[in-house]
Amino acid sequence: MPAHPGGDRHGVAGVDWPVNLIEWGLAGATGVAVLGALVALLTPERARSVVAGIAVAGVGGAGLAAGVAAIAGEEFTAHLPELLPLFGVTLTLDPLGGLFMAVAGAVCLVAAGYGVSYAGGGHGNRSRSTQATLPLFTLTLVLVPAAGSVSTLLVLWELMALTSLVLVFTDHRARPQVTSAGLWYAVMTHLGFVAILAGLVVFAAAAGGDTFETLRTAQLSPGLATVVFAAALIGFGSKAGLVPLHVWLPRAHPEAPSQVSAMLSAAMVNLGVYGVIRVGFDLLGAGQRGWWLVVLILGAASALYGILHAAMASDLKRLLAYSTVENMGLVFLAVGVAGWFHTLGEERLAALALAAGLLHVVNHAGFKTVLFLAAGSAVRATGSRDLDALGGLSRRMPVTTALFAVGALGAMALPPGNGFISEWLLLQSLVHPPAGAGVTTALVLPVAVAVVALTAGLAVATFVKALGVGFFARARSRAPEQAVESPPLLLATTGVAAAACVALAVAPAALGPALSRATGATLGVPTDVVSGALTVRLAGIASTISPLLILAALVAAVVVAALLVQVVARRPARRREAPLWDCGAGPPTPRMQYTATSFAEPLQRVFDDVLAPETAVDTHLASPYLLARMRYQRRLPDRIEHWLYRPVLAVTAAAGRAARALANGSVHRYLAYGFFGTIGLLVALVVIP
Amino acid sequence: MIKLLNKIRRTGRVAEPAPPRPPLSCPKAERLAGSVQLRHVDAGSCNGCEVEIGSVFGPVYDAERYGARLVASPRHADAVLVTGPVTRNLAEPLRRTVAALPEPRIVVAVGDCAINCGEFKDAYGVVGAVEDVVPVDVKVPGCPPTPEAIVTALRGLTGR
Amino acid sequence: MTAVIASFAQVTMVVLGAPLLVGVMRQVRARMEGRVGAGVWQPWRDLRKLFRRQPITPVGTTWAFRTAPLVLVGTTLVVAATIPLLTTTTALDRAADLFAVVGLLSVGTVVLALAALDTGTAFGGMGASREMTVLALVEPTILVAVFALSARVGSTNLGQLVDATLHNPLQVMSPASLLAAAALLVVTIAETGRLPVDNPSTHLELTMLHEAMVLEYSGADLGLIELAASMRLTLLLGLVASLFTPWGIATSLAGLPLALLAFAAKVTVLAMVLAAAEVLLAKLRLFRVPELLAGSLVLALLAATTSFFLA
């Protein structure tokens, strides 16, 4: 039981609840998770996924309720000194944390239902380790935004990393590349953890305490604050997929089972953003302008790099993973702009930019869940992730195609999708510069708009490719020809996520109060950033938009267009079916269709310098004039991996080889190490007072 | 003065004045009402007729002023202009091209070779005249037919 | 109420006048080439015939192919009801701003590209791929030009942008405005698929961008697509005219007839200049088009940064 039950009890929605929703929600979540994990370990294989699914749904639902309560104004602080040695566990929840907790809870709730039915596909999905770890992973996702002290955050962060690692390794027996992907993920997430640990421990040492309240009131020198922020940015940024620390994301996210991919991409990466906002704005008190310029630049680079690689990817899930990198880049761009304006004193614009970033987190969670779940259905039905081998699914799996189309509309950031609204908010925060803006602002803002626009354009191309090549036209190989529509539970859960996307698309102003509270809690400035019911109105900016009216106008216009045809053609001719126009040469084979690689080829040529694909041509001659066999291979590796990681790995390997010389087997040398080490230590103890 | 102004107005105009309007050449053309899109198929011609068709759509004869236009896809077309005798390789593609048109479709055989194989009658690579492969609605005789004759046939379709 | 009438008038005017505008452009082209031309009403004759012809659904296509022409025309009608062509207070002015208008135009292109991919022919895929490449590269220019225009006004709603220019006519002559105008002209050419980006009357499939996407359509579907293409041209030219030469735009119902005449005159002049330029230009190689678009992006960025420093 918590030592100090609840803080003040501010009524939720004006009603004084008899219990603290957050307290019960978090306690319930913990209980359900631990119990669920234990029961899942003991149940036989057939029922295991159901048990785990129920547990995950319980945790997710509790997290969603607690998060919503926090946004609605309920406060919560709890200190549990017995749980951790030295510092104990401190939990606090404010509207910002509540937003991230609600998003994580909602995503896990949907993924839980999906996972129950998905696990029937085999591939070791129902193994004890996976099913028992799922509730624990969900619990960490829900609890990280509630962490109130450095040690709590670190413990929960590491638990999250470990549980997600187990989940990523689920299919390692079925596919060898899972092991490699898991290894990359393990190393990078722990390097990130070390960075966070270093930064926060330095911070706590300088502040003289462990809890966030102590850290908030600490006075740090600018240099030390920059070091702490840099360490936090590296650690949290790598979890969110910030370039150049993103290389694990496109490797690990596709290899996990689809509901885990959804949880990783739509819930876990958000916590990286949460960490940067919490440390940068809240704990360090918004610091220096240079920090936020760096965040902005890294976010812009992530967005461009991510979407460029997504446009080139022909593996469906890798495409979605790179799209996550892109969207998190956009969120970091928004956070950077918010910090920039905050340090300039432009609170309204800062609140708007931060609200845009938070809304994009919510929208991205929505459409990325739909996309990963629908893609998972397609992969499950065809057994292939390769877009170049898919196609023709719109006839065999119509509901899945329609759901993927809803997610793709959100990802393309086009009206009337939900991604458009958050992008609109972000652009509004960029295109209304304050009067008397300096040279840096005058240069940064137009370039930021150009980057956001180019990212949006490339996202349109990417998702037209994913939807058009993967789902429409005809099957390019045997497997999609025999695909069968997914079981109803998979469709239902994906449909729930799609319905959430549609709701976010037509009524984004409903989230207005939540966004205002979250930005107010972070920036310390109470503003009514986004308001209005039918029309979205902004504080201090004259632009307005009404997504519902746009949708209604579109529907009306399509009806008018259909009527126009009837009016102009007094006797409309009967429609008939005919074979495709094949230029007279005979029916085109499905292999003649454009593939994902060919679709992206013009873009690849335009961005050749950044992408630098590798081609290898192998020819075998039967005679000087006759070609027997020819092999053409094209690879598009991640260039950052090539330029940044391979040298580092090479140096580390070389250092390791050199260090082996230290341990050459001679006992005399080892004794000498011990002897001289002791002498040195004694001398140091004498010399240093 | 008026003559000078008219001369200035007509500077650069290469097109010849339009001859008197001919009657409609086939009953299917009634629905077209001044607009016909044409798809040209070379079924095996010596390209003499193509040269004449090219000059029909050029500045001197300007068949576009009567509402006729060449298009790339048979789905966009109302009529098919076929030149040359139908060779073995083009027999099936010609059938497919004509079948790709929406109904009602019109086939115009341009040149003596298209009408009755002309010079290439009984050649080894020739299957027959166009009407042996697809039903023909309008015939334009000549080897090659003069541009005026082709224009007359097209105006018989558009009615302008 | 005025707003609804104005929007209705705009939509009717654009639907009826767009093929006429294309006819004017074809006539200018014909006269410059020394021909007589088919007359300005020929596109309407073509459309009337197309709407009565038989539409064909190729075997193997799905709802994406069937619904694309309707959605394309739908988005164009919504844009026609939104942007201030005749008056600054249209019915949807507060509902959709310049970003939403750009997004709606992109939605039209996207559904057509999906339909092209749905046909499963190589030409469809090629047209979709090329069109998406141009769309992706045009977006930065459009949005940065919007930035340059809206920074001074404080809003991205089109009614307020045009209002600001009406009240302050000299700001059209500012460097930021002129650079933005140049960038938007290049954008118009790229978005509507005119020379030098794309040749709308080409017969060579390997040179097609937009045409390759519609090779399978016939009858009423094709008529809708051609109508939508001509409407998009009219709307983009009208947008450029309204943003940079808004004189004549009505502020009340009584001014609508004059506004109609003014709009017709401005857009016709722009179209004739565009058609004359097309006669003298050749189509660019596909991989030279990104260079053209990058140049227009530089113009737009210059416009945006100038708007900070020069008023």
GROMACS .gro file of N, CA and C in nm, chain A residues 561-683:
model
  369
  561ALA      N    1  -2.065   1.479  -5.820
  561ALA     CA    2  -1.994   1.433  -5.940
  561ALA      C    3  -2.069   1.317  -6.006
  562ALA      N    4  -2.119   1.225  -5.923
  562ALA     CA    5  -2.193   1.112  -5.979
  562ALA      C    6  -2.320   1.161  -6.049
  563LEU      N    7  -2.386   1.262  -5.987
  563LEU     CA    8  -2.508   1.314  -6.050
  563LEU      C    9  -2.476   1.389  -6.178
  564LEU      N   10  -2.361   1.457  -6.178
  564LEU     CA   11  -2.322   1.534  -6.297
  564LEU      C   12  -2.316   1.443  -6.419
  565VAL      N   13  -2.259   1.323  -6.397
  565VAL     CA   14  -2.249   1.229  -6.509
  565VAL      C   15  -2.387   1.193  -6.560
  566GLN      N   16  -2.481   1.169  -6.467
  566GLN     CA   17  -2.615   1.130  -6.510
  566GLN      C   18  -2.682   1.243  -6.586
  567VAL      N   19  -2.655   1.369  -6.543
  567VAL     CA   20  -2.723   1.483  -6.606
  567VAL      C   21  -2.670   1.505  -6.747
  568VAL      N   22  -2.535   1.503  -6.763
  568VAL     CA   23  -2.480   1.536  -6.894
  568VAL      C   24  -2.507   1.425  -6.995
  569ALA      N   25  -2.505   1.302  -6.949
  569ALA     CA   26  -2.533   1.191  -7.042
  569ALA      C   27  -2.680   1.156  -7.029
  570ARG      N   28  -2.758   1.204  -7.119
  570ARG     CA   29  -2.903   1.183  -7.103
  570ARG      C   30  -2.939   1.036  -7.111
  571ARG      N   31  -2.869   0.962  -7.200
  571ARG     CA   32  -2.889   0.817  -7.203
  571ARG      C   33  -2.753   0.752  -7.175
  572PRO      N   34  -2.720   0.734  -7.045
  572PRO     CA   35  -2.586   0.679  -7.016
  572PRO      C   36  -2.571   0.539  -7.069
  573ALA      N   37  -2.452   0.511  -7.125
  573ALA     CA   38  -2.428   0.378  -7.184
  573ALA      C   39  -2.401   0.277  -7.074
  574ARG      N   40  -2.427   0.150  -7.107
  574ARG     CA   41  -2.407   0.043  -7.011
  574ARG      C   42  -2.258   0.016  -6.995
  575ARG      N   43  -2.213  -0.006  -6.870
  575ARG     CA   44  -2.073  -0.036  -6.845
  575ARG      C   45  -2.048  -0.182  -6.880
  576ARG      N   46  -1.932  -0.210  -6.938
  576ARG     CA   47  -1.902  -0.350  -6.962
  576ARG      C   48  -1.760  -0.381  -6.914
  577GLU      N   49  -1.735  -0.511  -6.896
  577GLU     CA   50  -1.602  -0.554  -6.857
  577GLU      C   51  -1.525  -0.596  -6.980
  578ALA      N   52  -1.396  -0.569  -6.981
  578ALA     CA   53  -1.314  -0.606  -7.096
  578ALA      C   54  -1.176  -0.643  -7.045
  579PRO      N   55  -1.101  -0.721  -7.122
  579PRO     CA   56  -0.965  -0.751  -7.080
  579PRO      C   57  -0.880  -0.625  -7.080
  580LEU      N   58  -0.770  -0.628  -7.006
  580LEU     CA   59  -0.679  -0.515  -7.001
  580LEU      C   60  -0.626  -0.483  -7.140
  581TRP      N   61  -0.602  -0.355  -7.165
  581TRP     CA   62  -0.540  -0.315  -7.291
  581TRP      C   63  -0.392  -0.353  -7.284
  582ASP      N   64  -0.355  -0.449  -7.367
  582ASP     CA   65  -0.221  -0.506  -7.358
  582ASP      C   66  -0.136  -0.466  -7.477
  583CYS      N   67  -0.173  -0.361  -7.552
  583CYS     CA   68  -0.105  -0.320  -7.676
  583CYS      C   69  -0.111  -0.429  -7.781
  584GLY      N   70  -0.207  -0.518  -7.772
  584GLY     CA   71  -0.227  -0.618  -7.875
  584GLY      C   72  -0.136  -0.738  -7.864
  585ALA      N   73  -0.046  -0.740  -7.769
  585ALA     CA   74   0.055  -0.846  -7.768
  585ALA      C   75   0.011  -0.968  -7.690
  586GLY      N   76  -0.103  -0.965  -7.627
  586GLY     CA   77  -0.143  -1.081  -7.547
  586GLY      C   78  -0.156  -1.041  -7.403
  587PRO      N   79  -0.225  -1.122  -7.322
  587PRO     CA   80  -0.256  -1.078  -7.185
  587PRO      C   81  -0.128  -1.058  -7.104
  588PRO      N   82  -0.122  -0.949  -7.031
  588PRO     CA   83  -0.001  -0.925  -6.950
  588PRO      C   84   0.003  -1.020  -6.832
  589THR      N   85   0.123  -1.073  -6.804
  589THR     CA   86   0.138  -1.160  -6.687
  589THR      C   87   0.149  -1.076  -6.562
  590PRO      N   88   0.120  -1.134  -6.446
  590PRO     CA   89   0.134  -1.056  -6.323
  590PRO      C   90   0.277  -1.009  -6.299
  591ARG      N   91   0.375  -1.079  -6.356
  591ARG     CA   92   0.513  -1.036  -6.337
  591ARG      C   93   0.543  -0.906  -6.412
  592MET      N   94   0.454  -0.867  -6.507
  592MET     CA   95   0.481  -0.745  -6.582
  592MET      C   96   0.441  -0.621  -6.505
  593GLN      N   97   0.377  -0.640  -6.388
  593GLN     CA   98   0.335  -0.524  -6.310
  593GLN      C   99   0.455  -0.453  -6.250
  594TYR      N  100   0.436  -0.328  -6.219
  594TYR     CA  101   0.539  -0.254  -6.148
  594TYR      C  102   0.555  -0.313  -6.009
  595THR      N  103   0.680  -0.331  -5.967
  595THR     CA  104   0.706  -0.379  -5.831
  595THR      C  105   0.739  -0.260  -5.742
  596ALA      N  106   0.757  -0.286  -5.615
  596ALA     CA  107   0.788  -0.177  -5.522
  596ALA      C  108   0.923  -0.115  -5.558
  597THR      N  109   1.018  -0.200  -5.598
  597THR     CA  110   1.151  -0.148  -5.633
  597THR      C  111   1.142  -0.058  -5.755
  598SER      N  112   1.066  -0.099  -5.856
  598SER     CA  113   1.057  -0.015  -5.976
  598SER      C  114   0.979   0.112  -5.948
  599PHE      N  115   0.881   0.104  -5.858
  599PHE     CA  116   0.804   0.224  -5.825
  599PHE      C  117   0.894   0.329  -5.762
  600ALA      N  118   0.987   0.284  -5.678
  600ALA     CA  119   1.071   0.380  -5.607
  600ALA      C  120   1.193   0.422  -5.686
  601GLU      N  121   1.212   0.365  -5.805
  601GLU     CA  122   1.337   0.389  -5.876
  601GLU      C  123   1.360   0.536  -5.913
  602PRO      N  124   1.260   0.611  -5.965
  602PRO     CA  125   1.287   0.752  -5.994
  602PRO      C  126   1.332   0.829  -5.870
  603LEU      N  127   1.268   0.803  -5.756
  603LEU     CA  128   1.307   0.872  -5.634
  603LEU      C  129   1.448   0.832  -5.592
  604GLN      N  130   1.479   0.703  -5.615
  604GLN     CA  131   1.613   0.660  -5.577
  604GLN      C  132   1.717   0.730  -5.662
  605ARG      N  133   1.684   0.751  -5.791
  605ARG     CA  134   1.781   0.820  -5.876
  605ARG      C  135   1.799   0.965  -5.835
  606VAL      N  136   1.687   1.028  -5.792
  606VAL     CA  137   1.697   1.168  -5.751
  606VAL      C  138   1.785   1.181  -5.628
  607PHE      N  139   1.770   1.086  -5.534
  607PHE     CA  140   1.843   1.095  -5.407
  607PHE      C  141   1.963   1.000  -5.404
  608ASP      N  142   2.020   0.976  -5.522
  608ASP     CA  143   2.130   0.881  -5.536
  608ASP      C  144   2.246   0.908  -5.442
  609ASP      N  145   2.277   1.038  -5.422
  609ASP     CA  146   2.395   1.070  -5.343
  609ASP      C  147   2.377   1.030  -5.199
  610VAL      N  148   2.252   1.040  -5.149
  610VAL     CA  149   2.229   1.007  -5.009
  610VAL      C  150   2.218   0.857  -4.990
  611LEU      N  151   2.158   0.790  -5.088
  611LEU     CA  152   2.127   0.648  -5.071
  611LEU      C  153   2.243   0.558  -5.111
  612ALA      N  154   2.311   0.593  -5.221
  612ALA     CA  155   2.426   0.518  -5.269
  612ALA      C  156   2.402   0.367  -5.270
  613PRO      N  157   2.313   0.318  -5.356
  613PRO     CA  158   2.290   0.174  -5.360
  613PRO      C  159   2.410   0.100  -5.417
  614GLU      N  160   2.424  -0.026  -5.377
  614GLU     CA  161   2.532  -0.109  -5.427
  614GLU      C  162   2.475  -0.207  -5.528
  615THR      N  163   2.540  -0.213  -5.643
  615THR     CA  164   2.497  -0.311  -5.741
  615THR      C  165   2.612  -0.405  -5.770
  616ALA      N  166   2.576  -0.531  -5.789
  616ALA     CA  167   2.679  -0.630  -5.823
  616ALA      C  168   2.628  -0.709  -5.941
  617VAL      N  169   2.709  -0.718  -6.044
  617VAL     CA  170   2.672  -0.793  -6.164
  617VAL      C  171   2.772  -0.905  -6.183
  618ASP      N  172   2.720  -1.026  -6.195
  618ASP     CA  173   2.804  -1.145  -6.212
  618ASP      C  174   2.772  -1.208  -6.346
  619THR      N  175   2.869  -1.219  -6.434
  619THR     CA  176   2.839  -1.283  -6.563
  619THR      C  177   2.923  -1.408  -6.580
  620HIS      N  178   2.861  -1.510  -6.634
  620HIS     CA  179   2.934  -1.635  -6.668
  620HIS      C  180   2.922  -1.655  -6.818
  621LEU      N  181   3.036  -1.658  -6.885
  621LEU     CA  182   3.034  -1.671  -7.031
  621LEU      C  183   3.052  -1.816  -7.071
  622ALA      N  184   2.968  -1.860  -7.164
  622ALA     CA  185   2.988  -1.995  -7.219
  622ALA      C  186   3.098  -1.993  -7.323
  623SER      N  187   3.104  -1.884  -7.394
  623SER     CA  188   3.211  -1.866  -7.493
  623SER      C  189   3.234  -1.716  -7.501
  624PRO      N  190   3.335  -1.669  -7.570
  624PRO     CA  191   3.357  -1.524  -7.575
  624PRO      C  192   3.237  -1.447  -7.628
  625TYR      N  193   3.146  -1.515  -7.702
  625TYR     CA  194   3.036  -1.441  -7.762
  625TYR      C  195   2.903  -1.476  -7.701
  626LEU      N  196   2.897  -1.574  -7.611
  626LEU     CA  197   2.768  -1.623  -7.562
  626LEU      C  198   2.764  -1.616  -7.410
  627LEU      N  199   2.657  -1.557  -7.361
  627LEU     CA  200   2.640  -1.544  -7.217
  627LEU      C  201   2.563  -1.665  -7.165
  628ALA      N  202   2.620  -1.735  -7.067
  628ALA     CA  203   2.550  -1.850  -7.011
  628ALA      C  204   2.457  -1.809  -6.899
  629ARG      N  205   2.509  -1.727  -6.809
  629ARG     CA  206   2.431  -1.694  -6.689
  629ARG      C  207   2.470  -1.555  -6.644
  630MET      N  208   2.373  -1.482  -6.591
  630MET     CA  209   2.405  -1.349  -6.540
  630MET      C  210   2.328  -1.327  -6.412
  631ARG      N  211   2.394  -1.267  -6.313
  631ARG     CA  212   2.328  -1.245  -6.185
  631ARG      C  213   2.342  -1.099  -6.150
  632TYR      N  214   2.228  -1.035  -6.124
  632TYR     CA  215   2.228  -0.893  -6.090
  632TYR      C  216   2.174  -0.879  -5.949
  633GLN      N  217   2.248  -0.808  -5.866
  633GLN     CA  218   2.201  -0.791  -5.729
  633GLN      C  219   2.215  -0.644  -5.692
  634ARG      N  220   2.109  -0.590  -5.630
  634ARG     CA  221   2.115  -0.452  -5.586
  634ARG      C  222   2.079  -0.447  -5.439
  635ARG      N  223   2.162  -0.381  -5.362
  635ARG     CA  224   2.134  -0.369  -5.220
  635ARG      C  225   2.129  -0.222  -5.183
  636LEU      N  226   2.042  -0.189  -5.093
  636LEU     CA  227   2.032  -0.050  -5.047
  636LEU      C  228   2.057  -0.051  -4.897
  637PRO      N  229   2.184  -0.054  -4.856
  637PRO     CA  230   2.210  -0.059  -4.713
  637PRO      C  231   2.191   0.077  -4.649
  638ASP      N  232   2.186   0.078  -4.521
  638ASP     CA  233   2.173   0.202  -4.447
  638ASP      C  234   2.310   0.268  -4.445
  639ARG      N  235   2.321   0.385  -4.508
  639ARG     CA  236   2.452   0.448  -4.526
  639ARG      C  237   2.514   0.490  -4.394
  640ILE      N  238   2.427   0.527  -4.299
  640ILE     CA  239   2.480   0.571  -4.169
  640ILE      C  240   2.550   0.454  -4.102
  641GLU      N  241   2.491   0.335  -4.119
  641GLU     CA  242   2.556   0.217  -4.064
  641GLU      C  243   2.695   0.203  -4.122
  642HIS      N  244   2.705   0.229  -4.251
  642HIS     CA  245   2.831   0.210  -4.321
  642HIS      C  246   2.936   0.309  -4.277
  643TRP      N  247   2.895   0.438  -4.265
  643TRP     CA  248   2.994   0.541  -4.237
  643TRP      C  249   3.023   0.555  -4.088
  644LEU      N  250   2.923   0.530  -4.005
  644LEU     CA  251   2.939   0.558  -3.864
  644LEU      C  252   2.968   0.431  -3.783
  645TYR      N  253   2.890   0.325  -3.810
  645TYR     CA  254   2.898   0.210  -3.722
  645TYR      C  255   3.012   0.116  -3.755
  646ARG      N  256   3.031   0.091  -3.884
  646ARG     CA  257   3.138  -0.004  -3.917
  646ARG      C  258   3.274   0.043  -3.871
  647PRO      N  259   3.311   0.172  -3.887
  647PRO     CA  260   3.441   0.214  -3.834
  647PRO      C  261   3.449   0.195  -3.683
  648VAL      N  262   3.340   0.230  -3.613
  648VAL     CA  263   3.342   0.215  -3.467
  648VAL      C  264   3.359   0.068  -3.430
  649LEU      N  265   3.283  -0.018  -3.498
  649LEU     CA  266   3.295  -0.161  -3.470
  649LEU      C  267   3.434  -0.212  -3.504
  650ALA      N  268   3.490  -0.160  -3.614
  650ALA     CA  269   3.624  -0.204  -3.653
  650ALA      C  270   3.727  -0.163  -3.549
  651VAL      N  271   3.715  -0.038  -3.502
  651VAL     CA  272   3.810   0.009  -3.401
  651VAL      C  273   3.795  -0.072  -3.273
  652THR      N  274   3.670  -0.097  -3.235
  652THR     CA  275   3.649  -0.176  -3.113
  652THR      C  276   3.708  -0.316  -3.127
  653ALA      N  277   3.685  -0.376  -3.243
  653ALA     CA  278   3.739  -0.510  -3.263
  653ALA      C  279   3.892  -0.507  -3.260
  654ALA      N  280   3.949  -0.403  -3.322
  654ALA     CA  281   4.094  -0.393  -3.321
  654ALA      C  282   4.146  -0.374  -3.179
  655ALA      N  283   4.075  -0.290  -3.103
  655ALA     CA  284   4.118  -0.269  -2.964
  655ALA      C  285   4.107  -0.398  -2.885
  656GLY      N  286   4.002  -0.474  -2.912
  656GLY     CA  287   3.987  -0.602  -2.843
  656GLY      C  288   4.100  -0.697  -2.876
  657ARG      N  289   4.135  -0.701  -3.005
  657ARG     CA  290   4.245  -0.790  -3.044
  657ARG      C  291   4.375  -0.747  -2.978
  658ALA      N  292   4.395  -0.612  -2.975
  658ALA     CA  293   4.518  -0.564  -2.913
  658ALA      C  294   4.518  -0.598  -2.764
  659ALA      N  295   4.401  -0.587  -2.700
  659ALA     CA  296   4.397  -0.613  -2.556
  659ALA      C  297   4.421  -0.760  -2.525
  660ARG      N  298   4.395  -0.847  -2.623
  660ARG     CA  299   4.421  -0.989  -2.599
  660ARG      C  300   4.567  -1.014  -2.567
  661ALA      N  301   4.652  -0.925  -2.622
  661ALA     CA  302   4.795  -0.943  -2.596
  661ALA      C  303   4.827  -0.927  -2.449
  662LEU      N  304   4.738  -0.856  -2.378
  662LEU     CA  305   4.764  -0.838  -2.236
  662LEU      C  306   4.751  -0.968  -2.160
  663ALA      N  307   4.665  -1.057  -2.212
  663ALA     CA  308   4.642  -1.183  -2.140
  663ALA      C  309   4.704  -1.295  -2.222
  664ASN      N  310   4.834  -1.307  -2.215
  664ASN     CA  311   4.901  -1.401  -2.304
  664ASN      C  312   4.925  -1.537  -2.237
  665GLY      N  313   4.871  -1.556  -2.118
  665GLY     CA  314   4.882  -1.689  -2.057
  665GLY      C  315   4.996  -1.703  -1.957
  666SER      N  316   5.076  -1.601  -1.949
  666SER     CA  317   5.190  -1.614  -1.859
  666SER      C  318   5.147  -1.579  -1.716
  667VAL      N  319   5.162  -1.671  -1.624
  667VAL     CA  320   5.120  -1.647  -1.485
  667VAL      C  321   5.204  -1.536  -1.423
  668HIS      N  322   5.330  -1.529  -1.464
  668HIS     CA  323   5.418  -1.424  -1.410
  668HIS      C  324   5.359  -1.287  -1.440
  669ARG      N  325   5.308  -1.272  -1.566
  669ARG     CA  326   5.254  -1.142  -1.604
  669ARG      C  327   5.131  -1.109  -1.521
  670TYR      N  328   5.046  -1.206  -1.497
  670TYR     CA  329   4.926  -1.180  -1.418
  670TYR      C  330   4.963  -1.142  -1.276
  671LEU      N  331   5.062  -1.213  -1.219
  671LEU     CA  332   5.105  -1.176  -1.084
  671LEU      C  333   5.161  -1.036  -1.083
  672ALA      N  334   5.234  -0.999  -1.189
  672ALA     CA  335   5.289  -0.864  -1.197
  672ALA      C  336   5.178  -0.762  -1.201
  673TYR      N  337   5.069  -0.791  -1.278
  673TYR     CA  338   4.955  -0.698  -1.281
  673TYR      C  339   4.905  -0.674  -1.140
  674GLY      N  340   4.885  -0.781  -1.064
  674GLY     CA  341   4.832  -0.769  -0.930
  674GLY      C  342   4.926  -0.689  -0.840
  675PHE      N  343   5.054  -0.721  -0.850
  675PHE     CA  344   5.152  -0.656  -0.764
  675PHE      C  345   5.157  -0.506  -0.792
  676PHE      N  346   5.175  -0.472  -0.920
  676PHE     CA  347   5.189  -0.329  -0.951
  676PHE      C  348   5.058  -0.254  -0.931
  677GLY      N  349   4.945  -0.322  -0.951
  677GLY     CA  350   4.818  -0.258  -0.924
  677GLY      C  351   4.803  -0.221  -0.778
  678THR      N  352   4.841  -0.315  -0.688
  678THR     CA  353   4.832  -0.286  -0.545
  678THR      C  354   4.924  -0.172  -0.505
  679ILE      N  355   5.049  -0.177  -0.554
  679ILE     CA  356   5.144  -0.069  -0.524
  679ILE      C  357   5.090   0.065  -0.568
  680GLY      N  358   5.037   0.068  -0.691
  680GLY     CA  359   4.984   0.194  -0.744
  680GLY      C  360   4.869   0.246  -0.658
  681LEU      N  361   4.780   0.156  -0.616
  681LEU     CA  362   4.666   0.196  -0.535
  681LEU      C  363   4.712   0.253  -0.401
  682LEU      N  364   4.813   0.186  -0.337
  682LEU     CA  365   4.863   0.236  -0.209
  682LEU      C  366   4.924   0.374  -0.224
  683VAL      N  367   5.004   0.390  -0.334
  683VAL     CA  368   5.064   0.522  -0.358
  683VAL      C  369   4.956   0.627  -0.377
   0.00000   0.00000   0.00000
